[in-house]
mmCIF file with all atom_site columns, C-alpha atoms in Angstrom:
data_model
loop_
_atom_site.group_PDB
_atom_site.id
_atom_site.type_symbol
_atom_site.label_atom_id
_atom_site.label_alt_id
_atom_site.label_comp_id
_atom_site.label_asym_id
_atom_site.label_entity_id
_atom_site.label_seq_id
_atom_site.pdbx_PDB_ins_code
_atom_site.Cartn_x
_atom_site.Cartn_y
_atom_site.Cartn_z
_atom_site.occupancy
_atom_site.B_iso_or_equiv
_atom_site.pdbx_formal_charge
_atom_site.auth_seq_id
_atom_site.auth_comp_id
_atom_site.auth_asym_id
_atom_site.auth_atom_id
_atom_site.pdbx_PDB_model_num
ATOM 1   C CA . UNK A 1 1   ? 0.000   0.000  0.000   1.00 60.00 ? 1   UNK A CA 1
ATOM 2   C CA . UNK A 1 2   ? 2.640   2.185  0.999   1.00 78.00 ? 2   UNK A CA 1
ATOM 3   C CA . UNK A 1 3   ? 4.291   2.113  -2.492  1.00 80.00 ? 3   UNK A CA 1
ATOM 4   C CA . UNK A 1 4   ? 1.020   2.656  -4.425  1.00 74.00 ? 4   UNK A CA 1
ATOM 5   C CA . UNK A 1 5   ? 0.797   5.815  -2.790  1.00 71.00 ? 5   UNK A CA 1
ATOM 6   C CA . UNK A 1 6   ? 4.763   6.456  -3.342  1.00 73.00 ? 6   UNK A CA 1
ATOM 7   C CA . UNK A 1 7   ? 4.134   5.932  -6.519  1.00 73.00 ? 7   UNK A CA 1
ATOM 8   C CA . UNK A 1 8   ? 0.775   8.301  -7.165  1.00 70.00 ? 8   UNK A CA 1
ATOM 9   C CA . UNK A 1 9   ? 3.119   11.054 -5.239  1.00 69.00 ? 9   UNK A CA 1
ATOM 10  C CA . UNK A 1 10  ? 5.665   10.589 -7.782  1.00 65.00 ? 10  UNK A CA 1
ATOM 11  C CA . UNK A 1 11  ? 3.595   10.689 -10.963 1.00 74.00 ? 11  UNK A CA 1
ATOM 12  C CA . UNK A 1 12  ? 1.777   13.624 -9.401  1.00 68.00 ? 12  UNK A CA 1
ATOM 13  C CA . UNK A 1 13  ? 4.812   15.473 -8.734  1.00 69.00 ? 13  UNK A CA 1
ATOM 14  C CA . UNK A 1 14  ? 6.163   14.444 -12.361 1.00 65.00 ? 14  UNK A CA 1
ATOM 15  C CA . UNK A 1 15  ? 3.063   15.755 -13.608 1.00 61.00 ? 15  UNK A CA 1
ATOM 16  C CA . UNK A 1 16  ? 3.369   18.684 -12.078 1.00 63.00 ? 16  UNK A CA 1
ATOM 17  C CA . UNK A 1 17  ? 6.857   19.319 -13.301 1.00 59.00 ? 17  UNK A CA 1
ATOM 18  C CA . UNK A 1 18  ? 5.904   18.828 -16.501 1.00 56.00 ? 18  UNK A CA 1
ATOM 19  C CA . UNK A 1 19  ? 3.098   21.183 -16.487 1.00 57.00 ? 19  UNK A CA 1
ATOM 20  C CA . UNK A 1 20  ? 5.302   23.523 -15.059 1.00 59.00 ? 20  UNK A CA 1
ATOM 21  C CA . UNK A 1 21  ? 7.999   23.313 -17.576 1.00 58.00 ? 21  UNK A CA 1
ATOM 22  C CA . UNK A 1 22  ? 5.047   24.046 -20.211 1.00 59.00 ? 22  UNK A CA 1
ATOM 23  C CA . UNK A 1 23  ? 4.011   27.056 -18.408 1.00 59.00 ? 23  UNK A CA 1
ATOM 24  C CA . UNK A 1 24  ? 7.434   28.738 -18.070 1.00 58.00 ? 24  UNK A CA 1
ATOM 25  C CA . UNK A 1 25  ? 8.323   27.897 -21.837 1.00 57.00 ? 25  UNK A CA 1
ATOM 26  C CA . UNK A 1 26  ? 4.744   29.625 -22.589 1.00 60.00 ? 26  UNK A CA 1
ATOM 27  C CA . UNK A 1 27  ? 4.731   30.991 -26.253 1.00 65.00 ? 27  UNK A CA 1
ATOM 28  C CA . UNK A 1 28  ? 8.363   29.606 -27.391 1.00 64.00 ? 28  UNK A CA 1
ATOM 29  C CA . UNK A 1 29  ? 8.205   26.579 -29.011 1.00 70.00 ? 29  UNK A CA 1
ATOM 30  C CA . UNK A 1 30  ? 7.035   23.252 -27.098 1.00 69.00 ? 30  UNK A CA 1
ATOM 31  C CA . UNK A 1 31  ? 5.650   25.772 -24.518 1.00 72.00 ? 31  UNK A CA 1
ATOM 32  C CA . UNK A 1 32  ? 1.732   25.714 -23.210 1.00 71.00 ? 32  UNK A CA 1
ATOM 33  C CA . UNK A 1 33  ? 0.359   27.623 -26.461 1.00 75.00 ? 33  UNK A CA 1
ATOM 34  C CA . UNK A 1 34  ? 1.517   25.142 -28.828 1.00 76.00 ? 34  UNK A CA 1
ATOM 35  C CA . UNK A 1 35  ? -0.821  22.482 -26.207 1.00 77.00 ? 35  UNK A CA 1
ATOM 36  C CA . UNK A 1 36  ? -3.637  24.898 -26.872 1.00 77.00 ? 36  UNK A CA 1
ATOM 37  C CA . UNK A 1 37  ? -3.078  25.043 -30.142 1.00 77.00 ? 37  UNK A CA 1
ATOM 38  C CA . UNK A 1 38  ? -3.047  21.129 -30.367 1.00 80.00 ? 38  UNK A CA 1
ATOM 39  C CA . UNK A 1 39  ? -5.981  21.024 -28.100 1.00 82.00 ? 39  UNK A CA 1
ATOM 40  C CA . UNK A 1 40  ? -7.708  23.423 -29.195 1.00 85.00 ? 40  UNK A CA 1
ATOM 41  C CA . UNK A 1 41  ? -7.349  24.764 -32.813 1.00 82.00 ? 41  UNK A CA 1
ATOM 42  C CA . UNK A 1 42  ? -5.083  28.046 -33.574 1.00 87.00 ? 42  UNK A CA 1
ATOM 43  C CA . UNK A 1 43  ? -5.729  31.108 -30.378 1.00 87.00 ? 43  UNK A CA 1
ATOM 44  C CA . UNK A 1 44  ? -7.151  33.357 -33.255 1.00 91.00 ? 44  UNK A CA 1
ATOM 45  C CA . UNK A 1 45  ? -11.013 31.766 -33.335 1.00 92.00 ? 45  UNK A CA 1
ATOM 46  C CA . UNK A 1 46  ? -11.336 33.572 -36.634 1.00 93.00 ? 46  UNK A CA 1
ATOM 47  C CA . UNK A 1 47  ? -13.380 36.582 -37.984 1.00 95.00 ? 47  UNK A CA 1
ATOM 48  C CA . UNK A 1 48  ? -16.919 37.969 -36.634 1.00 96.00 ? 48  UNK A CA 1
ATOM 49  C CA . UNK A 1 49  ? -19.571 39.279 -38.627 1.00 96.00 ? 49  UNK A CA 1
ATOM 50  C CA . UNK A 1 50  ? -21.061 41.526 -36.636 1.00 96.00 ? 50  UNK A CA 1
ATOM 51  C CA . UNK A 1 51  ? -24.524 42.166 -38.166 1.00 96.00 ? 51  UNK A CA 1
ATOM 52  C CA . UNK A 1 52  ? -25.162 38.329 -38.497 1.00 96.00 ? 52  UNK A CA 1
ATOM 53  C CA . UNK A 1 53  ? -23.624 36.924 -35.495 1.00 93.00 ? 53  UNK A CA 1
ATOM 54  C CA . UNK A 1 54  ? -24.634 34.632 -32.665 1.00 91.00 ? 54  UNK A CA 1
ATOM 55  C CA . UNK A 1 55  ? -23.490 34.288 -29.680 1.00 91.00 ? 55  UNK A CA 1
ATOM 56  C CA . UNK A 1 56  ? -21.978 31.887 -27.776 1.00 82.00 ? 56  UNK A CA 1
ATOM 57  C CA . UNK A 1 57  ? -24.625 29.285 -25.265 1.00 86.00 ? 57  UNK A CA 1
ATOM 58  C CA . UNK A 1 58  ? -21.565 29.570 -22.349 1.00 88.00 ? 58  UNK A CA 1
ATOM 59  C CA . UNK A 1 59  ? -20.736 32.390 -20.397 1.00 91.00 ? 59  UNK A CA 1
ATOM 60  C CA . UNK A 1 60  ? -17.156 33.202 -21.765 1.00 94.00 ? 60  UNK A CA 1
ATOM 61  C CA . UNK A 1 61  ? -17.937 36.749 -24.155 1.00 96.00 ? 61  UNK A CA 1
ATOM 62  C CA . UNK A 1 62  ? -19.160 40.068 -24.313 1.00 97.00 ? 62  UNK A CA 1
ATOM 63  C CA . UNK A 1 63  ? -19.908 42.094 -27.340 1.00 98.00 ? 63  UNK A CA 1
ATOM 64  C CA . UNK A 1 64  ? -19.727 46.222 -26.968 1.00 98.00 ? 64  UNK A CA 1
ATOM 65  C CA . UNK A 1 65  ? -21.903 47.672 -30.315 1.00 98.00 ? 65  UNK A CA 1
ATOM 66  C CA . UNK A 1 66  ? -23.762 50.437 -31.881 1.00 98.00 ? 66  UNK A CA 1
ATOM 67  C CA . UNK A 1 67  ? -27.089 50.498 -31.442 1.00 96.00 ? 67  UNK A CA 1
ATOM 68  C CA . UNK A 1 68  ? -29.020 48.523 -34.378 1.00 94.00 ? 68  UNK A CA 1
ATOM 69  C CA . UNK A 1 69  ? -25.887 47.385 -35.819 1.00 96.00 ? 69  UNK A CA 1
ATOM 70  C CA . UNK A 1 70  ? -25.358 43.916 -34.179 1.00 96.00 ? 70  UNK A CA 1
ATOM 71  C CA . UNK A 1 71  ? -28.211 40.841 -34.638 1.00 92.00 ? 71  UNK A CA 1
ATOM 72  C CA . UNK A 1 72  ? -26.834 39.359 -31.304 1.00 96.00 ? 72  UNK A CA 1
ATOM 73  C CA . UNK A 1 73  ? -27.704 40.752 -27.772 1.00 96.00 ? 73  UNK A CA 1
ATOM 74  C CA . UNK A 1 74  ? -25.378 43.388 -26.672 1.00 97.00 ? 74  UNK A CA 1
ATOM 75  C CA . UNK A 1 75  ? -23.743 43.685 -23.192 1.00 97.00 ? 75  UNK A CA 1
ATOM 76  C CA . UNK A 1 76  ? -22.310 47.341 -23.913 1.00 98.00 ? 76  UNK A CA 1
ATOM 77  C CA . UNK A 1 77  ? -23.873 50.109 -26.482 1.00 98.00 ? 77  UNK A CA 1
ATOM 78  C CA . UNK A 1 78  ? -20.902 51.783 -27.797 1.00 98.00 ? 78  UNK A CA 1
ATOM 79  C CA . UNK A 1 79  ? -21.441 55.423 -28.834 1.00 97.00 ? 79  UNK A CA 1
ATOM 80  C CA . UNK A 1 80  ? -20.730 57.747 -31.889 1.00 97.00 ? 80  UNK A CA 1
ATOM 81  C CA . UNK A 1 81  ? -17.032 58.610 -31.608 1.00 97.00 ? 81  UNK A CA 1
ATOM 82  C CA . UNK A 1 82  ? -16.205 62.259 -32.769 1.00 96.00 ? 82  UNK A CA 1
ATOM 83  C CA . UNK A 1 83  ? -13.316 61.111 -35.093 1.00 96.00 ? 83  UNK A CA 1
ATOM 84  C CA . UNK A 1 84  ? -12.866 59.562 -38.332 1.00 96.00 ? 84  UNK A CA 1
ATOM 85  C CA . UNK A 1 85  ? -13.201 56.028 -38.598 1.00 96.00 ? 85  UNK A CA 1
ATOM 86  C CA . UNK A 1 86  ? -9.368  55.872 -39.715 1.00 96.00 ? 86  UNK A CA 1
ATOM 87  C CA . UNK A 1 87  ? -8.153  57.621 -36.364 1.00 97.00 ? 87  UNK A CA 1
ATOM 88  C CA . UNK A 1 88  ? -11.017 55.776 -34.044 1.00 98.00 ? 88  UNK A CA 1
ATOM 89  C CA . UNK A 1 89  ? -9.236  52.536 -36.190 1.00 98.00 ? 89  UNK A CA 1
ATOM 90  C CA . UNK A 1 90  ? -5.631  53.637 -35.002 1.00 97.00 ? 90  UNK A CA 1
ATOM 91  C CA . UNK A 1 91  ? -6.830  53.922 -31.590 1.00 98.00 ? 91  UNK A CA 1
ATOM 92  C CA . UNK A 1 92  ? -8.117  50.700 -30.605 1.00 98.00 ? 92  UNK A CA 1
ATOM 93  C CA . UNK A 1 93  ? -4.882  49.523 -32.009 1.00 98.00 ? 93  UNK A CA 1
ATOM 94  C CA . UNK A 1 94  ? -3.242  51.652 -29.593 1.00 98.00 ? 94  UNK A CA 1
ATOM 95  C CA . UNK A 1 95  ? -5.445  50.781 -26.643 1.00 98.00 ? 95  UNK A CA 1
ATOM 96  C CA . UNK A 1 96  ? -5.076  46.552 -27.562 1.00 98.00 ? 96  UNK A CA 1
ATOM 97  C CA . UNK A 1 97  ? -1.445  46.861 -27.770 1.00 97.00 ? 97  UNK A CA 1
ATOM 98  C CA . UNK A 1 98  ? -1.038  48.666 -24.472 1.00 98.00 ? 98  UNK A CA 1
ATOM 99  C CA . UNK A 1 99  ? -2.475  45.195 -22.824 1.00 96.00 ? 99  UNK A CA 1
ATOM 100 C CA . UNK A 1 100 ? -0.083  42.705 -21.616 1.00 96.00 ? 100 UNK A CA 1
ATOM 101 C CA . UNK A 1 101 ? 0.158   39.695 -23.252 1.00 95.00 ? 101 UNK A CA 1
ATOM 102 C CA . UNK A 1 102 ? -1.811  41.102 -26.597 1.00 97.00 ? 102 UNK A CA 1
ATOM 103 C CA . UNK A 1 103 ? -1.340  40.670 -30.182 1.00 96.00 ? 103 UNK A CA 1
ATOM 104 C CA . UNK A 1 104 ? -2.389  41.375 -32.965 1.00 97.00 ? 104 UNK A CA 1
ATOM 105 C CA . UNK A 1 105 ? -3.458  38.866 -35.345 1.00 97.00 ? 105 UNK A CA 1
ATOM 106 C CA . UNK A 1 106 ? -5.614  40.194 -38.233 1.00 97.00 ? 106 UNK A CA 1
ATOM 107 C CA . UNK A 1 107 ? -5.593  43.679 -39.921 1.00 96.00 ? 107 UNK A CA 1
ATOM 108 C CA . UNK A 1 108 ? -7.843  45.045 -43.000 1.00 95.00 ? 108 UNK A CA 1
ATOM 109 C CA . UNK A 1 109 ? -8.389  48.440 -44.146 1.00 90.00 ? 109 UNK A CA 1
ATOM 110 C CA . UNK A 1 110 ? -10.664 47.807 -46.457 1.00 91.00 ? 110 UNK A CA 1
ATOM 111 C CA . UNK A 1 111 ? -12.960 45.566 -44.123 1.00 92.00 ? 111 UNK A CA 1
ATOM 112 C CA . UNK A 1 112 ? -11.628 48.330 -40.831 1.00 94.00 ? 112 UNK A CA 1
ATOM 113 C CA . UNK A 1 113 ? -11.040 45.326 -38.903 1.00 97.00 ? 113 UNK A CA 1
ATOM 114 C CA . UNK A 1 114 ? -8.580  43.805 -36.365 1.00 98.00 ? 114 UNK A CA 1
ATOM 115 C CA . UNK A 1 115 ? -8.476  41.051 -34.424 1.00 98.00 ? 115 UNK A CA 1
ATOM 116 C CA . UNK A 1 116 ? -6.265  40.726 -31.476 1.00 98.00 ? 116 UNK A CA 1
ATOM 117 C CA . UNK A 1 117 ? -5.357  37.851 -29.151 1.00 97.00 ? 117 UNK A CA 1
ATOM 118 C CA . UNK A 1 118 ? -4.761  38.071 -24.852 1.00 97.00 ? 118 UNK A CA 1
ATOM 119 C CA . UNK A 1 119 ? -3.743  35.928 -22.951 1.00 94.00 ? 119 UNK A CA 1
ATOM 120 C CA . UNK A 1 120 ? -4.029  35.495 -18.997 1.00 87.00 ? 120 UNK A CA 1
ATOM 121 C CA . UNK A 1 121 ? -1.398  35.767 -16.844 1.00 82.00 ? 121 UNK A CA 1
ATOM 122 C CA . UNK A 1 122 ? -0.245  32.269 -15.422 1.00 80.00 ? 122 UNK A CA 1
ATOM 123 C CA . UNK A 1 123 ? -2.162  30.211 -17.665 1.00 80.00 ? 123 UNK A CA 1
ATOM 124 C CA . UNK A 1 124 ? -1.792  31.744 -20.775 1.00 86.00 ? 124 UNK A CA 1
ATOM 125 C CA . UNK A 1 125 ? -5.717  31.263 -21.796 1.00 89.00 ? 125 UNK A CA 1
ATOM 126 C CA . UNK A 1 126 ? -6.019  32.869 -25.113 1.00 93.00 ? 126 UNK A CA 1
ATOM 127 C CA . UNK A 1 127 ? -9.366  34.959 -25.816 1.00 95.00 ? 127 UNK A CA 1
ATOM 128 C CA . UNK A 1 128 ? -9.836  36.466 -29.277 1.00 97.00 ? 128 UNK A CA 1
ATOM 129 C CA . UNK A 1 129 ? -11.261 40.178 -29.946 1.00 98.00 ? 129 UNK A CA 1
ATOM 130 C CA . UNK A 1 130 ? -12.634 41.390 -32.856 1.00 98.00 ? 130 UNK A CA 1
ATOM 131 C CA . UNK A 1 131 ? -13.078 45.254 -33.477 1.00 98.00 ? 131 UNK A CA 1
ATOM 132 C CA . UNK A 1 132 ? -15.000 46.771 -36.694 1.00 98.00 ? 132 UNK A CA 1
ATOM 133 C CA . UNK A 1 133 ? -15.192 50.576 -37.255 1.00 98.00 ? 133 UNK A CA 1
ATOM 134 C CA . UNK A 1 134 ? -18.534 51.233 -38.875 1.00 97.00 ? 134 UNK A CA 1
ATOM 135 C CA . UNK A 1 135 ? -18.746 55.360 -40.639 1.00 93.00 ? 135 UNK A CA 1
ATOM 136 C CA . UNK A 1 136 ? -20.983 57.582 -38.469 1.00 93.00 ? 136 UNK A CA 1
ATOM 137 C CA . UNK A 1 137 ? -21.188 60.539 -41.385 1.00 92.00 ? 137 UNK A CA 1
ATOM 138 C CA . UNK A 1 138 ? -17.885 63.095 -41.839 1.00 94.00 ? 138 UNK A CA 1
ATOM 139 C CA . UNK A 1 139 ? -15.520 63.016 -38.826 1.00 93.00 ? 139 UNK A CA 1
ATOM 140 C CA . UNK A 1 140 ? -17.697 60.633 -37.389 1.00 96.00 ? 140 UNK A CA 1
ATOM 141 C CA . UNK A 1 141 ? -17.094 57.136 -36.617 1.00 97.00 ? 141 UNK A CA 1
ATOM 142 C CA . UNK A 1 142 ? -18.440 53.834 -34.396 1.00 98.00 ? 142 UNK A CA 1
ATOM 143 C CA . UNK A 1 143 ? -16.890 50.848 -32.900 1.00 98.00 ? 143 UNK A CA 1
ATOM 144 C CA . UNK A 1 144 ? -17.779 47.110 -32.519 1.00 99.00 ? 144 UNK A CA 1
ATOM 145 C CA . UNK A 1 145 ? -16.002 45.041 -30.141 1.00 99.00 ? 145 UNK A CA 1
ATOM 146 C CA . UNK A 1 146 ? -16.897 41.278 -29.700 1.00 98.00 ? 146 UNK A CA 1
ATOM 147 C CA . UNK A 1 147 ? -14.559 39.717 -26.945 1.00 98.00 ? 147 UNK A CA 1
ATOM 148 C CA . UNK A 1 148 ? -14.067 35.698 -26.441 1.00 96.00 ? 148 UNK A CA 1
ATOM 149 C CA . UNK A 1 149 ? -12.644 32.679 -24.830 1.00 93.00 ? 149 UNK A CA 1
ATOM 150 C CA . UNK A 1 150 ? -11.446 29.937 -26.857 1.00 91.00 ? 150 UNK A CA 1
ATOM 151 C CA . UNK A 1 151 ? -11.201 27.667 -23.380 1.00 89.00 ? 151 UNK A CA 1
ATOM 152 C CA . UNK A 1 152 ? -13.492 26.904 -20.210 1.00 86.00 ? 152 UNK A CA 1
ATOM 153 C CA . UNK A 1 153 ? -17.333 27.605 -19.801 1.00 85.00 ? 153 UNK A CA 1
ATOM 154 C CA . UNK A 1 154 ? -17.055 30.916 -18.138 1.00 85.00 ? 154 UNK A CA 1
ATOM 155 C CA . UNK A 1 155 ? -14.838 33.468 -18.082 1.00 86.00 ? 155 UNK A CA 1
ATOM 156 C CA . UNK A 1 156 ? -16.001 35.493 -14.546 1.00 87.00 ? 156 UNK A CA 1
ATOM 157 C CA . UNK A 1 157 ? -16.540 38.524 -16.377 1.00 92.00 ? 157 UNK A CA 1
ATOM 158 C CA . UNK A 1 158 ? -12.672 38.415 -18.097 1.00 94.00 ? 158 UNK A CA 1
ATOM 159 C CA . UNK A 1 159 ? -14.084 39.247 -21.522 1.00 96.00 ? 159 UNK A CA 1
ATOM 160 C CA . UNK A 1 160 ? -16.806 41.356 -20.097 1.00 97.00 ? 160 UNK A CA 1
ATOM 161 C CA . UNK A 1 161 ? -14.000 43.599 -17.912 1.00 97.00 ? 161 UNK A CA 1
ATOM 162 C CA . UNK A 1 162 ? -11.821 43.819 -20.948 1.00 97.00 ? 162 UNK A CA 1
ATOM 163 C CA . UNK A 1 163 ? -14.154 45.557 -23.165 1.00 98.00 ? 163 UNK A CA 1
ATOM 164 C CA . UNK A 1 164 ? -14.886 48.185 -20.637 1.00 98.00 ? 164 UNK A CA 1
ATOM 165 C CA . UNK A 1 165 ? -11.577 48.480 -19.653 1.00 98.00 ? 165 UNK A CA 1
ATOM 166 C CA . UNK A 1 166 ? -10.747 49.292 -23.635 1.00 98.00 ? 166 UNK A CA 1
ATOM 167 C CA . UNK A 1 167 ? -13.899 51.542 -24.335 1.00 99.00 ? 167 UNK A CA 1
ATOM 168 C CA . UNK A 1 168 ? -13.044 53.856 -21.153 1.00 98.00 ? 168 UNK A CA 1
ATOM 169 C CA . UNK A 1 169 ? -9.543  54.471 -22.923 1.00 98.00 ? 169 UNK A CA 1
ATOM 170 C CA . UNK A 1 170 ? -10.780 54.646 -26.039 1.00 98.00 ? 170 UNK A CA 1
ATOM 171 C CA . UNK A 1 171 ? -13.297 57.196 -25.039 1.00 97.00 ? 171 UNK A CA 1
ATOM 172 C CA . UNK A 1 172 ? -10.644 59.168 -22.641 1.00 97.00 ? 172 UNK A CA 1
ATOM 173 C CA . UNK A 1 173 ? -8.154  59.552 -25.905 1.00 97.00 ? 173 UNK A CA 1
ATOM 174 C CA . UNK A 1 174 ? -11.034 60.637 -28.246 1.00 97.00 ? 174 UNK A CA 1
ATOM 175 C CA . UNK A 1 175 ? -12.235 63.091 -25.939 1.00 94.00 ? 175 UNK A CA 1
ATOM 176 C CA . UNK A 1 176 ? -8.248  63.904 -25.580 1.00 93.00 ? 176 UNK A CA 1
ATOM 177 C CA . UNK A 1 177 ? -8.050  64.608 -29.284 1.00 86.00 ? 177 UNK A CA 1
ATOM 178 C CA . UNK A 1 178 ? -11.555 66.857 -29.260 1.00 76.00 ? 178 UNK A CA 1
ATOM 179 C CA . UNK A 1 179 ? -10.459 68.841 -26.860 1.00 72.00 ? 179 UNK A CA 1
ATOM 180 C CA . UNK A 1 180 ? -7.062  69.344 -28.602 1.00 65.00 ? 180 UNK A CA 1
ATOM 181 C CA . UNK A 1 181 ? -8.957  70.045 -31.998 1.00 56.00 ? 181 UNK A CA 1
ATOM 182 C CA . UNK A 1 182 ? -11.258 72.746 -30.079 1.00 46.00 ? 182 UNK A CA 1
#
């Protein structure tokens, strides 16, 4: 009996090691992402299409969006931004790339969307963002953000925190940029 459990100790502390190992290596290669990524498909879960979307049945998004643009329930109405869609494009760029541990991953001007991914701190969870500018008439512009976890069933309000997080600094450099203009 006694070496049974000497045993399941040393497998569990081998396990451990290994998992370890993993999580210090973390994006270089034969680190935890490439697990994900055999797991679980490539971090980037691909593009959004915001006016025919659905959204996910587990807990693990958010979605910030113009009023009557998105099909899918929004968590956060985003407002009419008082710069062109070019600039409002060059600051959520700005804002994403400030996060730790955030990439980008897609970029089209003609489509004026990005996709970025973040990762978590220890675990190195990816979640995928999409953002679309949308034209709001001359100098005018609006912003879709669609936030989501590629692992787990919930995200306790990760995705959720993120998009306000971004939308306060996004708002806070706009109005920045008015008041310089003024």
């Amino acid at each position: 009996m006694r070496s049974a459990a000497r045993i399941a100790l040393a497998t569990a502390l081998l396990a451990g090691a290994g998992f370890g190992f993993l999580l210090w290596r973390g994006p270089e290669p034969g680190g935890i992402d490439d697990v994900y990524t055999a797991l679980f498909g490539p971090a980037d879960l691909g593009p959004v299409d915001f006016e025919r979307m659905a959204r996910s049945d587990s807990p693990n998004d958010a979605l910030a969006c113009p009023e009557g643009v998105c099909a899918a329930p929004v968590d956060i109405v985003t407002p009419v931004y008082d710069v062109p869609g070019a600039r409002l494009r060059e600051i959520v760029v700005e804002v994403a790339s400030a996060e730790p541990r955030t990439d980008i991953v897609y970029a089209s001007i003609r489509e004026e969307t990005d996709r970025f991914v973040a990762r978590t701190g220890l675990m190195r969870y990816p979640d995928t963002i999409a953002a679309r500018i949308y034209g709001a008439g001359p100098g005018r512009s609006r912003l879709a953000l669609y936030s989501r976890s590629q692992i787990g069933y919930s995200d306790m309000g990760v995705n959720r925190a993120r998009l306000e997080r971004w939308l306060e600094e996004i708002e806070r450099r706009v109005a920045a940029e008015a008041g310089v203009a003024s």
